[in-house]
XYZ file of C-alpha atoms in Angstrom:
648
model
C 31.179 49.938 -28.248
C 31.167 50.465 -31.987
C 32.601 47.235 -32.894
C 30.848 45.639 -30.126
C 27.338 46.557 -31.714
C 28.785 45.574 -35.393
C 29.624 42.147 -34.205
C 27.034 41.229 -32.599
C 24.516 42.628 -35.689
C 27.210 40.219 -37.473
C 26.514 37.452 -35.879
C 22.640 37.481 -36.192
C 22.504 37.844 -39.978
C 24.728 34.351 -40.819
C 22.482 32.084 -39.229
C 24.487 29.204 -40.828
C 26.605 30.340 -37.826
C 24.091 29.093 -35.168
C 24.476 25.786 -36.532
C 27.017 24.940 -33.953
C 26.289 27.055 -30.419
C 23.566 27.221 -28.367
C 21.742 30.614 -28.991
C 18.266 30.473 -30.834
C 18.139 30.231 -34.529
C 15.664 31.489 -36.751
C 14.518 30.369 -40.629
C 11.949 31.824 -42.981
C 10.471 30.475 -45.602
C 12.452 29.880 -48.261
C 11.744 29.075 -51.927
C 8.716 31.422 -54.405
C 6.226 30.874 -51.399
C 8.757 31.176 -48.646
C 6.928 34.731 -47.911
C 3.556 33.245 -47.145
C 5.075 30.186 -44.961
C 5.626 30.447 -41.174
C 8.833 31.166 -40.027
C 10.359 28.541 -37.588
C 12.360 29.342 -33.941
C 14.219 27.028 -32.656
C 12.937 24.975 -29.285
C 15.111 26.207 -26.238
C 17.741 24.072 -25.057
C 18.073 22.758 -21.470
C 20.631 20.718 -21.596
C 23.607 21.965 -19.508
C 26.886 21.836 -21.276
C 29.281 18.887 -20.689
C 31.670 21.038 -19.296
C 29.501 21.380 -15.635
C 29.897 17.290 -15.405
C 33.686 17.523 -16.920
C 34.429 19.608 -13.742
C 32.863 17.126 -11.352
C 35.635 14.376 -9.860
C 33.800 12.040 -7.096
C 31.220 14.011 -6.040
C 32.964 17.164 -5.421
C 32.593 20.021 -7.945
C 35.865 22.015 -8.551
C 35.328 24.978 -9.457
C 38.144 27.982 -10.201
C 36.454 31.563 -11.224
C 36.959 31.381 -14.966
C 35.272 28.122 -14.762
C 32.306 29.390 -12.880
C 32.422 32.346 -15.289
C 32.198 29.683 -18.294
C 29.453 27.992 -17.040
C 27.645 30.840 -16.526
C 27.771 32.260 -20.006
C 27.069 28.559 -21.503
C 24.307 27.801 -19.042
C 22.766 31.054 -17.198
C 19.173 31.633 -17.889
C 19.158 35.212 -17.691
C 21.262 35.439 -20.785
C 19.341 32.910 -22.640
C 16.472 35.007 -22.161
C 18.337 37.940 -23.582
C 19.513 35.976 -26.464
C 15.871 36.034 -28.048
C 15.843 39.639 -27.580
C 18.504 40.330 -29.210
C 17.021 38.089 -32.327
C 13.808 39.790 -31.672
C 15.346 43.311 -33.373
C 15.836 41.344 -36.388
C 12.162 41.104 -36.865
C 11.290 44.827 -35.956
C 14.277 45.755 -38.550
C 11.925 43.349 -41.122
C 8.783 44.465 -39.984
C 9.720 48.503 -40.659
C 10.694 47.811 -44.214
C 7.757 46.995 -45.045
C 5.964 50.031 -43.842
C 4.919 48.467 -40.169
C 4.938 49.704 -37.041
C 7.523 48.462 -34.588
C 6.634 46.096 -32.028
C 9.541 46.834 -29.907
C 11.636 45.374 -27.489
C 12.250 44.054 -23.729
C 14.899 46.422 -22.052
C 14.972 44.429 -18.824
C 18.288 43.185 -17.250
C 18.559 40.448 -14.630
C 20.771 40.649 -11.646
C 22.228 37.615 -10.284
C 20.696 36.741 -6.291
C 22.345 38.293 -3.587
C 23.544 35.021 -2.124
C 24.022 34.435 1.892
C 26.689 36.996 1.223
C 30.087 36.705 3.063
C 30.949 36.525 6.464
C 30.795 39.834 7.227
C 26.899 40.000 6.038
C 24.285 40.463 7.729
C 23.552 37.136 8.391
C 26.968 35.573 9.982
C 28.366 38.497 11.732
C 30.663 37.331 14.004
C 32.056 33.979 15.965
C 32.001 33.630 20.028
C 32.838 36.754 20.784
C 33.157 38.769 24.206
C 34.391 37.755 27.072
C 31.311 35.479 27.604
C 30.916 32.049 25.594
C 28.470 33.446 23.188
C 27.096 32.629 19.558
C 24.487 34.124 17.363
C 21.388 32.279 16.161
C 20.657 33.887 12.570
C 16.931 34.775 12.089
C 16.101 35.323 8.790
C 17.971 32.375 6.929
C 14.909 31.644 4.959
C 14.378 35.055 3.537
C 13.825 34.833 0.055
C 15.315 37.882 -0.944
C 18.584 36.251 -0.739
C 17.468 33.887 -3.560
C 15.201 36.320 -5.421
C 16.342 38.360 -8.741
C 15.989 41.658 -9.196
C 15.803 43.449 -12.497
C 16.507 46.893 -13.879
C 14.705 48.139 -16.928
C 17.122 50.499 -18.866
C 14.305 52.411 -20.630
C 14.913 56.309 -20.363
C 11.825 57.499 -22.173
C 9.315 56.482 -20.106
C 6.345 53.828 -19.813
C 4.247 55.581 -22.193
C 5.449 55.423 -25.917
C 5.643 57.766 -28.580
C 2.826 59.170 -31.105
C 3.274 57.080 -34.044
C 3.211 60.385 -36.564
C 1.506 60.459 -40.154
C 1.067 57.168 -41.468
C 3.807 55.063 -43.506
C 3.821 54.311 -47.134
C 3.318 50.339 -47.659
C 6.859 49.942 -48.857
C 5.620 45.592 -49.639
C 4.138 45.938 -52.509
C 0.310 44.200 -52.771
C -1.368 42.515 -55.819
C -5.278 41.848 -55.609
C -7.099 39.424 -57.542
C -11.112 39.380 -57.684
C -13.160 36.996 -59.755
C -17.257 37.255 -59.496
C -20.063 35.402 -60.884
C -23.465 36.912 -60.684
C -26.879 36.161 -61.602
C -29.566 38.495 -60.754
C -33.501 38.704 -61.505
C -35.310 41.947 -60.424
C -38.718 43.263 -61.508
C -39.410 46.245 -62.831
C -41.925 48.859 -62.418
C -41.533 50.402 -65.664
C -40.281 49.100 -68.733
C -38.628 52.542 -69.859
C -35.480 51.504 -68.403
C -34.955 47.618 -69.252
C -37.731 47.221 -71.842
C -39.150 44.241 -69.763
C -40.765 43.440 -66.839
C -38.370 41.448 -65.198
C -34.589 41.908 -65.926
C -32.429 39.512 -65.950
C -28.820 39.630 -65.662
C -25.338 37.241 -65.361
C -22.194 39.124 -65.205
C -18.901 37.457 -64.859
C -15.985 39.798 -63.767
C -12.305 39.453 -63.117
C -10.390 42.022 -61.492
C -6.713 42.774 -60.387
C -4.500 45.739 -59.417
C -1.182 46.444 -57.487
C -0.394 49.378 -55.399
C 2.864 50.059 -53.611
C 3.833 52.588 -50.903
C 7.489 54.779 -51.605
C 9.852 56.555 -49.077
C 8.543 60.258 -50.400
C 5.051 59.218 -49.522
C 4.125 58.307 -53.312
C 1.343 55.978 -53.363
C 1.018 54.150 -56.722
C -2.002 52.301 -57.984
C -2.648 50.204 -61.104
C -5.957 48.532 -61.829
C -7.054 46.008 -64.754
C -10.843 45.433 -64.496
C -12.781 43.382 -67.120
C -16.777 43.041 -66.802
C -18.535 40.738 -69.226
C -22.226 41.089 -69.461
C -25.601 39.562 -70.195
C -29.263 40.535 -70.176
C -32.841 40.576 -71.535
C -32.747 44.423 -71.879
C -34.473 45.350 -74.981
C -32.814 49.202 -74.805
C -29.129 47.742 -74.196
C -27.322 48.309 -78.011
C -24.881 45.407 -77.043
C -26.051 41.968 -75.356
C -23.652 40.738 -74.649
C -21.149 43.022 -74.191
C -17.163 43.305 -72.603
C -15.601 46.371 -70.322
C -12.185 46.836 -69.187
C -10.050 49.419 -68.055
C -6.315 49.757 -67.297
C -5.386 52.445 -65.413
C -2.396 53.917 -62.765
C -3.129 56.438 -60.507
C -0.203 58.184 -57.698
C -0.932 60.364 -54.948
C 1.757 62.322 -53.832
C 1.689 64.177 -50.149
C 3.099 67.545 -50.216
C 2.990 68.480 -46.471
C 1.996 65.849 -44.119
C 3.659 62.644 -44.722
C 6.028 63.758 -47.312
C 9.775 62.835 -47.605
C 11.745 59.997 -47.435
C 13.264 60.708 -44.239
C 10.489 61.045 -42.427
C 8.738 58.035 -44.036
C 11.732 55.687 -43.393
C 12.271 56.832 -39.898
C 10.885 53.368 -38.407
C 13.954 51.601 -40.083
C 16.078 54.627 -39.160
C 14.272 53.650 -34.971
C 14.230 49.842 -35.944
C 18.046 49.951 -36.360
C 19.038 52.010 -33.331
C 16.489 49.797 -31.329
C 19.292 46.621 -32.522
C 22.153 48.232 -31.054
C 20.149 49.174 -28.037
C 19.063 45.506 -27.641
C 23.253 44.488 -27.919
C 23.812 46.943 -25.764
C 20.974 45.964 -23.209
C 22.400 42.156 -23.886
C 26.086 43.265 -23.040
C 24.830 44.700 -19.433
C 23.393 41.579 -18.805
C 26.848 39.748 -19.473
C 28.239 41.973 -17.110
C 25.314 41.646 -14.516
C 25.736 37.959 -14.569
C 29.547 38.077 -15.006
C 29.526 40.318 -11.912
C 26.917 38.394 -9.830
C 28.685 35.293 -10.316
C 32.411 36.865 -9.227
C 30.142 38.269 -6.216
C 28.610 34.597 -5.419
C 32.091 33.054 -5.828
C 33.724 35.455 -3.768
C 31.207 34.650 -0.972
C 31.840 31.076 -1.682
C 35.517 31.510 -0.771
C 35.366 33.705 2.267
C 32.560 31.305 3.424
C 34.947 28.234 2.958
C 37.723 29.888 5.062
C 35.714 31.308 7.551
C 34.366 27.554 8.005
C 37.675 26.586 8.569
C 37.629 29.122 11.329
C 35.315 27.834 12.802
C 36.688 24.625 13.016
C 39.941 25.862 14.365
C 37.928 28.004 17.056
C 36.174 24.373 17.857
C 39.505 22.687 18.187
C 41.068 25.216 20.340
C 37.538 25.404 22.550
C 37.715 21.120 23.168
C 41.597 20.916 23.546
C 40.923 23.838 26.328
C 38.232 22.039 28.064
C 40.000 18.258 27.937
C 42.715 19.929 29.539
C 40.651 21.965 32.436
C 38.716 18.688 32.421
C 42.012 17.390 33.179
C 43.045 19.603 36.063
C 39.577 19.465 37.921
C 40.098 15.740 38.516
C 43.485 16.438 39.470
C 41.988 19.099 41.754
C 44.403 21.917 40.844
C 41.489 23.430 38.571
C 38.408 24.552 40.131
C 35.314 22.941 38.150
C 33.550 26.640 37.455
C 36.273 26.716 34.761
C 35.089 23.412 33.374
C 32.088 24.548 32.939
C 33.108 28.402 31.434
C 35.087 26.053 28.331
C 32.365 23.602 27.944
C 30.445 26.500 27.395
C 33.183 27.692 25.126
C 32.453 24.786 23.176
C 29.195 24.583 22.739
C 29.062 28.542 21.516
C 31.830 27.503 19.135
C 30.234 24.633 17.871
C 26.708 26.844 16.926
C 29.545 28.919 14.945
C 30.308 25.852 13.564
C 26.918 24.845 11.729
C 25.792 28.020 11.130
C 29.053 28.245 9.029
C 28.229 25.320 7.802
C 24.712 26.158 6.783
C 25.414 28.938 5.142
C 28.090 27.655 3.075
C 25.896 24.907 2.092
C 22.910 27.606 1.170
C 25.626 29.309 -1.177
C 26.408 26.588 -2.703
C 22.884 25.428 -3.718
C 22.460 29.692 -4.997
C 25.959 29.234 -7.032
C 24.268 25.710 -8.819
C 21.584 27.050 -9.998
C 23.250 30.273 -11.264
C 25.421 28.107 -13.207
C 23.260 25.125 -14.485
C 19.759 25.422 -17.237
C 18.086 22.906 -15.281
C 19.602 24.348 -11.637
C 19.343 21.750 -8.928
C 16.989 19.392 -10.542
C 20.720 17.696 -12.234
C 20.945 15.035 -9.122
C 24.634 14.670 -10.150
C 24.911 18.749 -9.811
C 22.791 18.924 -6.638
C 24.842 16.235 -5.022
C 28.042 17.488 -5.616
C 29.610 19.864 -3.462
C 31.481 23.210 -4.921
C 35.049 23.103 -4.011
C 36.127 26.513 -5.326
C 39.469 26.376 -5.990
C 40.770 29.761 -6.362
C 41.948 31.991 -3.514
C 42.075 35.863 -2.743
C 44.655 37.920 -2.706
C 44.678 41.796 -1.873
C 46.097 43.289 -4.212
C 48.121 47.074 -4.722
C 45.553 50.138 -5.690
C 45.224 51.019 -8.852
C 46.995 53.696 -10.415
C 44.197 55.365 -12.566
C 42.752 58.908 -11.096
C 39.242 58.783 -10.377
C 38.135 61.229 -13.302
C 40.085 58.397 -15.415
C 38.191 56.014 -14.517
C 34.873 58.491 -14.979
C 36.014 58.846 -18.436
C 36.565 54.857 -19.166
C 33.065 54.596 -17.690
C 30.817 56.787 -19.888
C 32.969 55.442 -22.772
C 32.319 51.921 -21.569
C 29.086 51.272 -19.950
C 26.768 50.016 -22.032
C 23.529 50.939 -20.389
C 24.794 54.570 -20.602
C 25.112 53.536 -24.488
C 21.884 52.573 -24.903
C 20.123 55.449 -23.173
C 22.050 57.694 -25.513
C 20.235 55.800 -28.599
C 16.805 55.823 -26.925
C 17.139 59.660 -26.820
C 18.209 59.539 -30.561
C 14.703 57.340 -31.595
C 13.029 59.906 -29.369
C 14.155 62.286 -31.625
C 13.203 60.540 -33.998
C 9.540 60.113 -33.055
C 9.197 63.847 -32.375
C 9.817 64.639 -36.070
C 7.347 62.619 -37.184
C 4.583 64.047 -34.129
C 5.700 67.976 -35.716
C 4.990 67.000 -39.423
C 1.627 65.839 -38.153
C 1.104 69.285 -37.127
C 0.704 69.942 -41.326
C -2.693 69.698 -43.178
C -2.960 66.860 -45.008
C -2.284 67.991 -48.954
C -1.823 65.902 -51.490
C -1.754 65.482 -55.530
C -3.181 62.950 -56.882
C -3.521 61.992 -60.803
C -5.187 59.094 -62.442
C -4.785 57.699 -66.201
C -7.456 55.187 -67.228
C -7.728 53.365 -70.610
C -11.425 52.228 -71.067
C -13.027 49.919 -73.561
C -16.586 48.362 -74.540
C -17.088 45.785 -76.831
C -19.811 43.312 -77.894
C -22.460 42.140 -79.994
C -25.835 43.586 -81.454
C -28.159 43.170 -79.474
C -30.855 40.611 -81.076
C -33.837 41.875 -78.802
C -33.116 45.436 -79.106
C -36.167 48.234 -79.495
C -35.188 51.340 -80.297
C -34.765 53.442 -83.829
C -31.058 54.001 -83.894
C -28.995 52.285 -84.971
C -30.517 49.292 -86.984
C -31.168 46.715 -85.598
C -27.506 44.419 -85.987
C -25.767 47.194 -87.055
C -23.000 48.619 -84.223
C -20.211 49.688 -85.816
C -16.178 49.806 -84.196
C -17.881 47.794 -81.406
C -16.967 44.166 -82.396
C -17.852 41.261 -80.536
C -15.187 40.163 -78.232
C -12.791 40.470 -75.523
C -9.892 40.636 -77.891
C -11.459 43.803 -79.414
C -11.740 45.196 -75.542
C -8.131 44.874 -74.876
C -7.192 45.987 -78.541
C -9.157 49.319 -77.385
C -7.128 49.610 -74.112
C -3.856 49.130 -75.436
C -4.983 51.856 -78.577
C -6.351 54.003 -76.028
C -9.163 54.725 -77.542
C -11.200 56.292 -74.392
C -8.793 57.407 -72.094
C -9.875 59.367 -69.336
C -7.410 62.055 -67.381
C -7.496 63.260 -63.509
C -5.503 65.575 -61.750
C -6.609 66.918 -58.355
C -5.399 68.371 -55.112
C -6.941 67.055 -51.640
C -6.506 69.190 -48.679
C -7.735 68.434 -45.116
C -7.055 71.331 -42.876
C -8.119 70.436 -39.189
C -9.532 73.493 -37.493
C -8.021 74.362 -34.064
C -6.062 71.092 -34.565
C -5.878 70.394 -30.819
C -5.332 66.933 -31.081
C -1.883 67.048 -32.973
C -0.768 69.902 -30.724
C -1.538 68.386 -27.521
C 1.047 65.138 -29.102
C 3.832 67.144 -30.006
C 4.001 69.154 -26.564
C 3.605 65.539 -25.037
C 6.290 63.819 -27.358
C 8.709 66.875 -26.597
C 7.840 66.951 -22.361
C 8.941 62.675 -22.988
C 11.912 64.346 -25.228
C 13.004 66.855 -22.758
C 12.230 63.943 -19.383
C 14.534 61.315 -21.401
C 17.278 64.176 -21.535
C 17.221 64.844 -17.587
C 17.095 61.279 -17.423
C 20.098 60.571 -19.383
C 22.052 63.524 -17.322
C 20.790 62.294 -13.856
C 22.450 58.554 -15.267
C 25.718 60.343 -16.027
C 26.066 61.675 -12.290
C 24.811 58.236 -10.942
C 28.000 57.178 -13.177
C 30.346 59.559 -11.809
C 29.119 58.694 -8.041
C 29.474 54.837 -8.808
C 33.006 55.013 -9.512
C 33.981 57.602 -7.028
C 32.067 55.567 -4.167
C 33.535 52.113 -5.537
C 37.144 53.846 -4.979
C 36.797 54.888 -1.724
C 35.053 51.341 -1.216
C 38.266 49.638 -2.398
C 40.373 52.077 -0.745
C 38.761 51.545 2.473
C 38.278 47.900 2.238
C 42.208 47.765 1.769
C 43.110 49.452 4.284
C 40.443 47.021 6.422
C 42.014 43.924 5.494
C 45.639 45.426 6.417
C 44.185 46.426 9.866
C 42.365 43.005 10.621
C 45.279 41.177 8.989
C 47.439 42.857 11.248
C 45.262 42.728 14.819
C 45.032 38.878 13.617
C 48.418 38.639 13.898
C 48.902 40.457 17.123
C 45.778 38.057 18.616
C 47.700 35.101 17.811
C 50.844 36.324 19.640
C 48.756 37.466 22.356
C 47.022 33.672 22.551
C 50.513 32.176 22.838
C 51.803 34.449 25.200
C 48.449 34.205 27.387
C 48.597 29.968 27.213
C 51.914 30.157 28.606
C 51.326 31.956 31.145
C 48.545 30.040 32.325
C 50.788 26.600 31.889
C 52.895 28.152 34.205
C 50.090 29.230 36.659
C 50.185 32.674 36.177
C 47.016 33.329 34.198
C 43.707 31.901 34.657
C 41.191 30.272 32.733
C 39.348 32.964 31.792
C 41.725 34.860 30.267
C 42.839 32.425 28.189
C 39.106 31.762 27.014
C 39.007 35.541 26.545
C 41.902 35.622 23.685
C 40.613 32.488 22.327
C 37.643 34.552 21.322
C 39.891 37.597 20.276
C 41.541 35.212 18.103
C 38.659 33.687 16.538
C 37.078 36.982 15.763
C 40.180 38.280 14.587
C 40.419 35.563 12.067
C 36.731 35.723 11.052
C 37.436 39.490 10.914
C 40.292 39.007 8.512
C 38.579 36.456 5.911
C 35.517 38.603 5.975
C 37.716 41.780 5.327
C 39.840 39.953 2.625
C 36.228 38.733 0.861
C 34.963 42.714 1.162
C 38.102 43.548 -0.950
C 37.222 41.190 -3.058
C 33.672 42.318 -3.967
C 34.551 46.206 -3.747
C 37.151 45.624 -6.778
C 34.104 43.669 -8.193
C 32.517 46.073 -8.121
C 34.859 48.650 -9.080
C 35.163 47.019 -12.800
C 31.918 46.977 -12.932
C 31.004 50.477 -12.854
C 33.601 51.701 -14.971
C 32.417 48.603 -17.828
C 35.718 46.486 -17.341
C 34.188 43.478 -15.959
C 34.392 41.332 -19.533
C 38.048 42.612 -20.408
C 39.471 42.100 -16.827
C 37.787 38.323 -17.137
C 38.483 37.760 -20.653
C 34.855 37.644 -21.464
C 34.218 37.245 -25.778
C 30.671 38.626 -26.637
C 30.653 36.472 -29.517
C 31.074 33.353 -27.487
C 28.844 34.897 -24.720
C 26.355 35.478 -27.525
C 27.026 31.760 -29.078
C 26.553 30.040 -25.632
C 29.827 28.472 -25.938
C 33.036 29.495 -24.617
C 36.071 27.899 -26.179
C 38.300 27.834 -23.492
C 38.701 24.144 -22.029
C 38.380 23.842 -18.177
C 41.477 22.464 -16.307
C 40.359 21.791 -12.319
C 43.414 23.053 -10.073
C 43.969 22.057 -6.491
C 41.688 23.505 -4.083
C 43.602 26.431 -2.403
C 45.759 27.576 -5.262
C 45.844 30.887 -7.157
C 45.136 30.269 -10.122
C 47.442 32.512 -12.849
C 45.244 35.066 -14.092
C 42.221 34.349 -11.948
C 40.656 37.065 -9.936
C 38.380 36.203 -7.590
């Protein structure tokens, strides 16, 4: 899982590497202004990938399961989507080192559509069966839950989020610039002040500073102010005259909001939250992974059952031309006629409903498969000829607590909940140092200046009039005063805020630890739904084994009983009921078989799934799963082979 996360955090930061797949790329601005110019995302790409049309031959689309699993990682929607969340992290990750808040992340994971299913569903349960020509009109073939998504959110902590804590040092550093001009003309009511009636003034100032934010909490300030000045005062000793000042000043929290691991614990969150969002991005590989193996498997067991179906047909009109036969030679009476036409016409409502279902999986396999599903008129035309088969295969030889162990090792959701209980954590630090009065030190270090010249209008007996010594006349003599500091001025001081009662950040902490403690339960209740997955998927596996081996079996048996029960009648000794009857034994016993075979199928589907083997047992590579190409090249096979390695 380790080296799953690493790669994938690999991947995102050499975005040269994006240059060549089909996952979303992302550029800042580059050059001395690159901070202060939009970044750019790249536009999303809906272009299926040539390897959908490569695997199209007149019409007919042949498709074997590592094909359908290679379309789906180059073309599924579902991951696309996921792709930008996983790029999103990348931002958050920015956004905390410079003293933000995080934004967060989508923790929502797609499931592929449930499909028609097999035979065996709910839909297409079984083919003219009973002693009575018989078929079954399905009723809800339009229900949109068999095309429909569903999603699972993997958040363990809850819909409402955590306190953010004391506030965060600006770790980006700011620089200010202010430049004023200023003309003002106010009466006066005395003229002790000004010496005039109306005073007059035009100031020009230009002002800067820079403060930056540091992981212990420091706050650091510097300032460089300059004021120049001119009036009609008579009592001013310098018109016009020049201030600046230089000075730093830090502020340093002692309780609340102090220390660098508390202060950096956004990037400390940030970071977890992009191995959550691989993780999160690896269950939806294995949701689609798995929902396409499902859809294929139907696909299959829906293509053999139609051929079924057309055998049940066959045998049903070869039945009836031959009673057909024998009424107009009189040795058959014509009720019998009319039981096989019946026959017939029950087997051929099996027949398209077979074929209507195998057609609605198709169209649900397309568009699983394809960016622009069934709007391609070459894809939507083409019919899926899937050309691997399924075998039943021996149990496996792992114990169940085995396979519990190579689950909560390997399942990534399980992962990822572990890490949202870590930020949790996390957050709850920062809630309990908000508990602490707010005490700080603060110290400040100004360098002040003033210089000018004598004021020509002045009143006043000292000094003389053009006399004002050390004082100069210009700016240069300002800034030679700063540098000398020749009036510095020196502050030291402690703040302290000290909340009384301080209900507010008691009643967060309690709430951020109730989250804390709900997250844990959470995480323990998804351990036990862990351990029941895998111990329900065996005895799923285990039982649908030992179903296929039964119907297999009974199919067998059917078949010999058909034979034995047409040769009988040949030779008069049977009747034509009978023989109808075991036609329909047969045919259910073959439906019974491919829908028992496909139930295998989907249990050992399943059964990888829970335990988090479904990418190594398919030779599924995150990094081309995250690149949106896989480099394997397709090579069609003839419909109705096993293909070697192929699971279906």
């Amino acid at each position: 899982m380790k080296q799953t996360a690493a790669l994938i955090c690999c991947l995102l930061t050499v975005s040269n590497s994006f240059a060549q797949t089909r996952s979303p790329a992302i550029t800042y601005g580059a050059g001395r202004w690159g901070s202060y110019l939009p970044g750019d995302v790249s536009q999303p790409d809906f272009q299926d990938s040539t390897r959908i049309q490569d695997l199209i031959k007149a019409g007919q689309l042949y498709l074997s399961l590592q094909d359908a699993i290679a379309l789906a990682l180059e073309n599924n929607l579902d991951l696309e989507i996921q792709r930008y969340g996983v790029r999103m992290t990348s931002t958050d990750v920015l956004r905390a080192s410079g003293g933000g808040f995080l934004r967060g992340i989508p923790l929502t994971v797609t499931e592929a559509p449930a499909g028609v299913g097999g035979p065996g569903s709910s839909l297409n349960n079984s083919a003219a069966s009973g002693t009575i020509p018989q078929t079954q009109v399905p009723v809800n073939v339009t229900d949109t839950a068999l095309i429909q998504q569903a999603q699972n959110n993997l958040s363990v902590t809850g819909a409402f989020p955590f306190l953010n804590g004391p506030a965060i040092p600006q770790f980006d550093p700011t620089f200010t610039a202010q430049t004023q001009l200023q003309h003002v003309e106010v009466p006066q009511a005395n003229l002790v002040t000004t010496g005039t009636s109306e005073f007059t003034s035009n100031l020009f100032s230009g002002n800067f500073g820079y403060s930056q934010g540091f992981g212990p909490g420091t706050q650091v300030t510097a300032t460089f102010q300059n004021l120049r000045t001119a009036n009609n005062s008579t009592r001013s000793l310098l018109n016009p005259f020049v201030t600046s000042s230089l000075g730093v000043s830090i502020s340093q929290p002692l309780l609340r909001g102090h220390g660098s691991d508390l202060n950096r614990r956004f990037i400390r969150i940030a970071r977890n939250t992009g191995k959550i969002s691989d993780f999160v991005f690896q269950q939806q590989i294995i949701s689609t992974v798995s929902g396409v193996i499902r859809l294929y498997t139907d696909l299959v067991s829906l293509n053999e059952d139609l051929r079924v179906k057309r055998q049940t047909l066959a045998t049903a009109e070869r039945l009836a031309q031959d009673n057909g036969s024998k009424v107009e030679q009189g040795t058959l009476a014509p009720i019998e006629l009319t039981r096989a036409q019946a026959q017939v016409a029950a087997a051929r409502q099996d027949l398209i409903n077979a074929e209507g279902f195998l057609r609605q999986q198709e169209l649900i396999l397309k568009n699983t498969l394809s960016r622009n599903g069934n709007a391609d008129p070459l894809v939507h035309s083409a019919r899926v000829i899937p050309t691997d088969t399924i075998t039943v295969e021996a149990p496996p030889l792992q114990t169940a607590e085995e396979f519990i162990r190579m689950a909560l090792d390997s399942r990534p959701e399980f992962q990822a909940a572990k890490l949202q209980i870590a930020n949790s954590e996390i957050s709850l630090k920062g809630s309990r140092n908000g508990l602490m009065p707010q005490l700080d030190i603060t110290g400040s270090a100004t360098n002040n200046s003033l210089a000018g010249a004598a004021n020509s209008i002045y009143v006043g007996a000292i000094p003389p009039l053009g006399s004002v010594p050390g004082y100069g006349d210009g700016y240069v003599t300002a800034l030679g005063q700063v540098v000398r500091a020749k009036n510095p001025a020196l502050t030291v001081g402690i703040n302290l805020s000290l909340p009384i009662h301080n209900r507010i950040a008691q009643a967060d902490v309690v709430r951020d630890q109730l989250q804390v403690r709900q997250s844990q339960v959470r995480i323990r209740q998804i351990e036990n739904q862990i351990r029941l997955e895998v111990e329900d998927a065996l005895i799923a596996l285990e039982r649908t084994r030992s179903a296929y081996l039964a119907a297999a079996e009974t199919r067998k048996l059917q078949e010999q009983s058909l034979e034995i029960e047409q040769e009988r009648f040949a030779a008069g000794l049977s009747t034509n009921f009978l023989v109808i009857q075991y036609e329909n034994y047969v045919a259910q016993a073959r439906s019974s078989e491919v829908a028992a075979r496909g139930a295998w199928a989907k249990a050992r589907n399943q059964l990888e799934r829970v335990v988090g083997q479904t990418l190594t047992n398919h030779n599924v590579s995150i990094e081309e799963a995250l690149r949106g190409k896989v480099s394997r090249t397709s090579s069609p096979a003839i419909p109705g082979t096993t293909v070697p390695g192929a699971r279906p």
